[in-house]
mmCIF file of C-alpha atoms in Angstrom:
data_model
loop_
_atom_site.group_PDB
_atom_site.id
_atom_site.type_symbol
_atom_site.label_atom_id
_atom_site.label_comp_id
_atom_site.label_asym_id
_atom_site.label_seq_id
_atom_site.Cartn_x
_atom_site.Cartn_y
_atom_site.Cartn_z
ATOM 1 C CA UNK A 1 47.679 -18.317 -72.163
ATOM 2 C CA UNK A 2 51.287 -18.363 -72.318
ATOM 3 C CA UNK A 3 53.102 -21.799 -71.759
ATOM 4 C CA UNK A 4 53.860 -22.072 -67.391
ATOM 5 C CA UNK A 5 51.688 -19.198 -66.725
ATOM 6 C CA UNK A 6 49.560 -20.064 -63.936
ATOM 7 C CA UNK A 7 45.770 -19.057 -63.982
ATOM 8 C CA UNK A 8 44.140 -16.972 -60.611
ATOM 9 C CA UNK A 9 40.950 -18.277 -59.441
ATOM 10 C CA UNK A 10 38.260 -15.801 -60.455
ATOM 11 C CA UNK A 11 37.051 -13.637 -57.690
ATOM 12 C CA UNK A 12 33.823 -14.672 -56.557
ATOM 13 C CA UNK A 13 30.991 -11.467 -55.137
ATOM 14 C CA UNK A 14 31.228 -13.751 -51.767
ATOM 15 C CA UNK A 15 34.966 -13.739 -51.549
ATOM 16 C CA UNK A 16 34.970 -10.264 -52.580
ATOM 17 C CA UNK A 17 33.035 -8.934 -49.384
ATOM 18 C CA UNK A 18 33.911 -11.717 -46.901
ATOM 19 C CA UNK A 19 35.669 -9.540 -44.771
ATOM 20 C CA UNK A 20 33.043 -6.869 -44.883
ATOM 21 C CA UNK A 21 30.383 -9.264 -43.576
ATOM 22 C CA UNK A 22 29.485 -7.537 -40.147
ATOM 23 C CA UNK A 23 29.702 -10.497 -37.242
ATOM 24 C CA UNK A 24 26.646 -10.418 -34.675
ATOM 25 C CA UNK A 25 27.065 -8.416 -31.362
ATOM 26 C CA UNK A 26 26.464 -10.494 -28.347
ATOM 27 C CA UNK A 27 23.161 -10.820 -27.064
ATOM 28 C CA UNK A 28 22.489 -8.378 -24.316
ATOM 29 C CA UNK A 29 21.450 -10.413 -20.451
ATOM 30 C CA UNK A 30 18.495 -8.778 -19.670
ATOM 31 C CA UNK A 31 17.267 -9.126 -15.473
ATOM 32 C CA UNK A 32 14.098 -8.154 -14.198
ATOM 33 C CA UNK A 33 13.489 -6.835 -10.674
ATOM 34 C CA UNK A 34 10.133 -5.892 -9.127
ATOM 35 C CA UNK A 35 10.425 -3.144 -6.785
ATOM 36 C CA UNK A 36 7.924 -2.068 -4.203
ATOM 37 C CA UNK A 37 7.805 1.346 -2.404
ATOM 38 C CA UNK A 38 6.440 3.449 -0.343
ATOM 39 C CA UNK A 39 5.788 7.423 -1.186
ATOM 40 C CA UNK A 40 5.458 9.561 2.048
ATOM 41 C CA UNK A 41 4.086 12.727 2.781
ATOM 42 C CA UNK A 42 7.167 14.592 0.817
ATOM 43 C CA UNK A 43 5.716 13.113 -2.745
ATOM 44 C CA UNK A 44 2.121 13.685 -2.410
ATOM 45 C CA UNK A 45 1.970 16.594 -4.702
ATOM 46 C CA UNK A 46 4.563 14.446 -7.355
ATOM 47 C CA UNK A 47 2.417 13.865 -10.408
ATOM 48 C CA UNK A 48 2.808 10.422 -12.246
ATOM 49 C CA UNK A 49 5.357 11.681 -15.272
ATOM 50 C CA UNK A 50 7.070 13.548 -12.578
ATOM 51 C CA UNK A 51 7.538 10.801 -10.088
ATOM 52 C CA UNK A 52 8.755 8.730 -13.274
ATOM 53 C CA UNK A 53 11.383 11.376 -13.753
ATOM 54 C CA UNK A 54 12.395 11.006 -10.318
ATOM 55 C CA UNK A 55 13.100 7.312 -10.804
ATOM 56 C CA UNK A 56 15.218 7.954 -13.488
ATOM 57 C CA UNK A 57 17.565 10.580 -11.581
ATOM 58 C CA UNK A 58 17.986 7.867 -8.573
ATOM 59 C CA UNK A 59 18.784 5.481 -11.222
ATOM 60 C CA UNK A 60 21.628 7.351 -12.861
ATOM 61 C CA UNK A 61 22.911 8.530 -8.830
ATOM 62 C CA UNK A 62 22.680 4.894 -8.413
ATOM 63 C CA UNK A 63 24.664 3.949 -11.234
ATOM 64 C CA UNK A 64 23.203 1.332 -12.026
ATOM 65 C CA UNK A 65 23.424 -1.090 -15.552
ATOM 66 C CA UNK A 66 19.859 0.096 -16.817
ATOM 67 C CA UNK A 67 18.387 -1.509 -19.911
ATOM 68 C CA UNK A 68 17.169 1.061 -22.813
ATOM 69 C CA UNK A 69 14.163 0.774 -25.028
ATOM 70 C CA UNK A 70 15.516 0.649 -28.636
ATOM 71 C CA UNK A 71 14.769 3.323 -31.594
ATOM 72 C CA UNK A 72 15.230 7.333 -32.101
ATOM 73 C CA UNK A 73 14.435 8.034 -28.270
ATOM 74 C CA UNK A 74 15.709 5.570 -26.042
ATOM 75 C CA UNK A 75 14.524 5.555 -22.162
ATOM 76 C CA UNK A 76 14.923 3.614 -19.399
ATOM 77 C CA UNK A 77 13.421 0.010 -19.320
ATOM 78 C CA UNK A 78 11.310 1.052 -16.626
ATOM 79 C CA UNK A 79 7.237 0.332 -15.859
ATOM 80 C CA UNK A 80 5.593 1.277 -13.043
ATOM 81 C CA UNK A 81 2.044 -0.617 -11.893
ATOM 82 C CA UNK A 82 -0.637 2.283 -11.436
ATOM 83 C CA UNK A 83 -0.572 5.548 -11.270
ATOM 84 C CA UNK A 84 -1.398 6.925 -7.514
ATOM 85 C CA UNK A 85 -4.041 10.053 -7.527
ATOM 86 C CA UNK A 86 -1.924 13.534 -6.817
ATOM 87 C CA UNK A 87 -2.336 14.296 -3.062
ATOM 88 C CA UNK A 88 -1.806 10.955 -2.243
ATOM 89 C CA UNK A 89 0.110 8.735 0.249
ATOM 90 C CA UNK A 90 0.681 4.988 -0.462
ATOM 91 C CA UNK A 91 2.773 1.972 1.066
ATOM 92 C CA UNK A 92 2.505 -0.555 -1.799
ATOM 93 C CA UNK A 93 3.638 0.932 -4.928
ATOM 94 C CA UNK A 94 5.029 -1.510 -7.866
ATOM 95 C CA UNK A 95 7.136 -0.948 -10.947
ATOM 96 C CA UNK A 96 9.456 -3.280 -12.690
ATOM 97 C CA UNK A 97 12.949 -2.335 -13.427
ATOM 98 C CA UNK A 98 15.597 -4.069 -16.450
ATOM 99 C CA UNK A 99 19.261 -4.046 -16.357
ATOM 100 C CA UNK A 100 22.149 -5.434 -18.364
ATOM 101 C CA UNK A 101 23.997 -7.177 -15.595
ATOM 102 C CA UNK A 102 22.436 -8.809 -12.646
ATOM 103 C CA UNK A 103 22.844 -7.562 -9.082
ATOM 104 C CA UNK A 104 21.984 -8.940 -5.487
ATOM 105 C CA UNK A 105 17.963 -7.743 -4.915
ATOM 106 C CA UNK A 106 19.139 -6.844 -1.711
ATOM 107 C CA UNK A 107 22.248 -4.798 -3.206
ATOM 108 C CA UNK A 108 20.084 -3.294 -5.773
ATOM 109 C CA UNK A 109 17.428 -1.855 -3.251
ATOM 110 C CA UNK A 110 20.197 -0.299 -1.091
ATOM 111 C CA UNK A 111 22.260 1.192 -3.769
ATOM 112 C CA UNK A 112 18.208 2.651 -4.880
ATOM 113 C CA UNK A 113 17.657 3.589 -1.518
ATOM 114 C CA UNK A 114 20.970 5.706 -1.058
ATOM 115 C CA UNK A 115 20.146 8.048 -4.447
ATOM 116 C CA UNK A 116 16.525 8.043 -3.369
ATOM 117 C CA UNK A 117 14.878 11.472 -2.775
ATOM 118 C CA UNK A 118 13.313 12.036 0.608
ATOM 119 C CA UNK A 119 9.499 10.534 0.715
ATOM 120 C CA UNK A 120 10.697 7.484 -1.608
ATOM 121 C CA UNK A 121 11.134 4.268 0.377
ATOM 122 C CA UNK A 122 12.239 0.889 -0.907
ATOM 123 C CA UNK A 123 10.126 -1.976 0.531
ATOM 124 C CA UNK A 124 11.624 -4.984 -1.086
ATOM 125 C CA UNK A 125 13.781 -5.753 -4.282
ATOM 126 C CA UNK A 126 12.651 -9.016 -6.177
ATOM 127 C CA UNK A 127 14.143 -10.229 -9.102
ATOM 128 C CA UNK A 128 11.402 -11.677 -11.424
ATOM 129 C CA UNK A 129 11.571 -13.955 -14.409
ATOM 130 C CA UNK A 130 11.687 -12.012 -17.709
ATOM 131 C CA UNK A 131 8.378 -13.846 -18.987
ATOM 132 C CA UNK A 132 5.975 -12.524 -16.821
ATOM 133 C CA UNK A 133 2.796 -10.435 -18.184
ATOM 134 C CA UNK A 134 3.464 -6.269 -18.021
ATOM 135 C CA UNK A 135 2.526 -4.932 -15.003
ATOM 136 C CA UNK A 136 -0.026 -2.327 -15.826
ATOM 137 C CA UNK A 137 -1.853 -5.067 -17.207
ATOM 138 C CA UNK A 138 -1.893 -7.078 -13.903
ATOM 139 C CA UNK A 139 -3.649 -4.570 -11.521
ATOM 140 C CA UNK A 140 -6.965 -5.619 -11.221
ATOM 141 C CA UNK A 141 -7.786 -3.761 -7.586
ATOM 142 C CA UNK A 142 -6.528 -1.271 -5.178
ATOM 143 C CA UNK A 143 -6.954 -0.781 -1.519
ATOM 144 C CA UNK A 144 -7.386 2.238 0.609
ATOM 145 C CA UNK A 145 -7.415 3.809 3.663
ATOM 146 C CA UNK A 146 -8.926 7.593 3.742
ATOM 147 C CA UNK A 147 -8.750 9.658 7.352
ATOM 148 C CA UNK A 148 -11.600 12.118 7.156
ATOM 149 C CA UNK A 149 -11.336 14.892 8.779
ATOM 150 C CA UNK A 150 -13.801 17.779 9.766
ATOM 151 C CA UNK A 151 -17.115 15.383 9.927
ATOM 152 C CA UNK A 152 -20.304 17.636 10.400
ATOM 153 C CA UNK A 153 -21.801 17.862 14.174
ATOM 154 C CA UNK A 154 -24.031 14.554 14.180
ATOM 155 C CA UNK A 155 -22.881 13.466 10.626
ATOM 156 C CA UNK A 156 -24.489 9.724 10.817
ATOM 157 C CA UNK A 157 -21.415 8.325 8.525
ATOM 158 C CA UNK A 158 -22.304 4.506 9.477
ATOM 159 C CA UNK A 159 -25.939 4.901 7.881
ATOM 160 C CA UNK A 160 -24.326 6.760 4.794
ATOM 161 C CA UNK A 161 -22.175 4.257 4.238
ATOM 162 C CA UNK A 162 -25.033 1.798 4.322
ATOM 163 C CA UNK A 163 -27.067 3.866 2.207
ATOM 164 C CA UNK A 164 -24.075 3.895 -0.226
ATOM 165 C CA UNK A 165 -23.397 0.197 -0.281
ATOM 166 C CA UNK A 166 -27.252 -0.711 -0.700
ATOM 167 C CA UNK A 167 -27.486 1.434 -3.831
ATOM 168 C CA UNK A 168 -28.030 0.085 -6.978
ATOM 169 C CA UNK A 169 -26.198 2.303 -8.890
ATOM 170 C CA UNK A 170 -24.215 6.035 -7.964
ATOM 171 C CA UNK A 171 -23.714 8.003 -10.961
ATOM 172 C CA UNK A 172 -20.880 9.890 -10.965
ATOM 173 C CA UNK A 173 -19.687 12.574 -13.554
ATOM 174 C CA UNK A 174 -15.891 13.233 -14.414
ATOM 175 C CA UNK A 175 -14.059 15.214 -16.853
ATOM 176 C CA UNK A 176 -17.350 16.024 -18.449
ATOM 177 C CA UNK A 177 -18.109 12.114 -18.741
ATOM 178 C CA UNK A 178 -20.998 10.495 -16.473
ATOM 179 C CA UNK A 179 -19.980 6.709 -15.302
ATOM 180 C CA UNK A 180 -21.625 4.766 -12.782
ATOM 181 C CA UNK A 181 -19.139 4.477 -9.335
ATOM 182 C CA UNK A 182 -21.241 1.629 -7.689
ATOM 183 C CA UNK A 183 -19.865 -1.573 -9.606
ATOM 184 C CA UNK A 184 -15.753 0.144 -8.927
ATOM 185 C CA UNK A 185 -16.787 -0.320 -5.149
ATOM 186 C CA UNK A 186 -15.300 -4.108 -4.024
ATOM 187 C CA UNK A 187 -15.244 -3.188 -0.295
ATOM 188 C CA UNK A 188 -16.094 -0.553 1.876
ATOM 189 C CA UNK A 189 -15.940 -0.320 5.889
ATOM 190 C CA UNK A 190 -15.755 2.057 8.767
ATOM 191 C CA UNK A 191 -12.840 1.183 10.546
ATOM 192 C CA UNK A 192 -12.459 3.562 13.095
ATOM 193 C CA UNK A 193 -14.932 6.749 14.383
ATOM 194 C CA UNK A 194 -13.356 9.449 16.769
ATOM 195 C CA UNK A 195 -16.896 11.964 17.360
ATOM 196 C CA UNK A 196 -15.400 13.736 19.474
ATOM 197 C CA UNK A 197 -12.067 14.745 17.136
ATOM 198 C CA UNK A 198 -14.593 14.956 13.821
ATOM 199 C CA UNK A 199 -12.943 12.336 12.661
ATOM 200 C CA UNK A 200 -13.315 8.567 11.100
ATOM 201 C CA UNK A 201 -10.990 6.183 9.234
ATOM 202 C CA UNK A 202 -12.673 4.323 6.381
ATOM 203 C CA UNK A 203 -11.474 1.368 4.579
ATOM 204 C CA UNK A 204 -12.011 0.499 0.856
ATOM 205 C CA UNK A 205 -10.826 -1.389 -1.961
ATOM 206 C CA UNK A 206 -11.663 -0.363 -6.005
ATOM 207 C CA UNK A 207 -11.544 -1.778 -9.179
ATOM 208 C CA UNK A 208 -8.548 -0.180 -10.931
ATOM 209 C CA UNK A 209 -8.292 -2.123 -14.067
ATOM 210 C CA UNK A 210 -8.000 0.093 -17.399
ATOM 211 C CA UNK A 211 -10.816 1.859 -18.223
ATOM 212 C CA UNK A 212 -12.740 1.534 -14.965
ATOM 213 C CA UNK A 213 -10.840 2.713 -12.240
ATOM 214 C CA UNK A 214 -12.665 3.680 -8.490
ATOM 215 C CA UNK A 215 -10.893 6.522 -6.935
ATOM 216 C CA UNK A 216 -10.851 7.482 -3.358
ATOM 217 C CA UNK A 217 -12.037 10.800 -3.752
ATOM 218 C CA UNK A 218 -14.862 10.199 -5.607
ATOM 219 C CA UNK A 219 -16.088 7.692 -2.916
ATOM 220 C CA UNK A 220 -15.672 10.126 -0.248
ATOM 221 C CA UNK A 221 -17.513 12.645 -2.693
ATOM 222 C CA UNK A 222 -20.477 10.616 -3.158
ATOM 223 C CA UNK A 223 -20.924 10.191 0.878
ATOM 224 C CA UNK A 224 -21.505 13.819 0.697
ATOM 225 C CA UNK A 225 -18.004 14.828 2.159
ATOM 226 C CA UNK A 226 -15.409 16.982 1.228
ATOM 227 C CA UNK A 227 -12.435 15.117 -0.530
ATOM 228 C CA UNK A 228 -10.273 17.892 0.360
ATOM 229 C CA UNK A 229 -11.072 17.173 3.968
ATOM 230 C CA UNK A 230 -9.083 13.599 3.777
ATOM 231 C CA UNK A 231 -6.046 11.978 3.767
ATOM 232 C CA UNK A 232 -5.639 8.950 1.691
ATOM 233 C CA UNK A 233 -3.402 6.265 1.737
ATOM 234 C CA UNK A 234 -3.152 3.528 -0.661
ATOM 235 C CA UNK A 235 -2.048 -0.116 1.218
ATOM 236 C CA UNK A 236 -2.249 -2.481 -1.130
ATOM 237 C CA UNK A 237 -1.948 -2.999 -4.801
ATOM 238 C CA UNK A 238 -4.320 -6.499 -5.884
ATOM 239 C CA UNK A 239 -2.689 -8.237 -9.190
ATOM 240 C CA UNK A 240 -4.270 -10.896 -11.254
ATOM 241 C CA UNK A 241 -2.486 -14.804 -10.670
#
């Protein structure tokens, strides 16, 4: 080296691609809310992929800060509890709802409320702490109330319901699969009988955990009635502690 040249440090790989080292985004605030609704008369004949579809319209009227699954097809960070039986009314529904940014509950369910189709109803807004269990894997009953309509002259409903309740076992067959109904029965009670409208108002509650789930209809079925002849309404969704 020639006499008062001065020697450069040799370029390390690390300095070399310092300033290509990508920094880490900020982590996304997540918030939870718990919503609960009521779906009138104007969504009975919503299916359950539909009526999901219809939460995700009112959420983009809404314009609301809505949390997106990651990967090649991102959706909505939404989860609803169970899904209700086509033809059906309910008061109690449930579904869970993520967003960037937090927002009053009470805010949140009006701005929902305002982009909500007719037959959707916001009950209550909670927000819920991010730790809790899914949903869907919380409901462990469901409970009902079915108007029948067009009872049989002299139908003796009080001692078929007995008969039903005493049984040791009511198999059942659906979607080509036999399955015994009489454990899914938790509760069932005549509530109300009008003779002389050919009418009565049962009560009943049903397992609905995965995989062995009472429904209304088949109930109503097995008393020898004609689920078509009924309106159901579900009142009240049971979760697990």
């Amino acid at each position: 080296m020639p006499a008062g040249e001065r020697k450069e440090p040799a370029m390390t790989m690390e300095s070399e691609h310092t300033d290509q080292i990508p920094t880490a985004e900020p982590a996304v605030s997540l918030h939870r809310y718990r919503l609960e609704y009521a779906r009138g008369p104007e969504m009975r004949y919503v299916g359950h992929l539909d009526t999901q579809l219809v939460w995700e319209r009112t959420m983009r009227r809404a314009r609301l800060p809505v949390a997106f699954t990651q990967g090649f097809s991102p959706r909505p960070r939404f989860h609803m509890a169970s899904a209700l039986p086509l033809g059906f009314t309910s008061r109690c529904e449930l579904c869970d709802l993520w967003l960037n940014e937090p927002l009053d509950a009470e805010d949140l369910r009006e701005k929902l409320q305002k982009a909500a189709p007719p037959g959707l109803v916001l009950n209550s807004v909670t927000e819920i702490p991010l730790t809790l269990p899914a949903l869907q894997t919380r409901v462990i009953s469901a409970e009902y109330n079915a108007l029948l309509l067009e009872l049989p002259l002299g139908f003796d409903l009080e001692g078929v319901l007995q008969h039903l309740l005493e049984a040791t076992a009511l198999p059942r067959t659906r979607r080509d699969k036999t399955y015994d109904l009489r454990p899914l029965i938790e509760d069932l009670r005549l509530h109300e009988l009008a003779p002389d409208k050919g009418s009565a108002l049962i009560t009943m509650r049903l397992a609905a955990r995965e995989g062995s789930t009472g429904r209304p209809d088949e109930v109503i079925a097995a008393l020898g009635l004609d689920p078509a002849a009924a309106r159901v309404e579900r009142t009240k969704l049971i979760l697990t502690e």
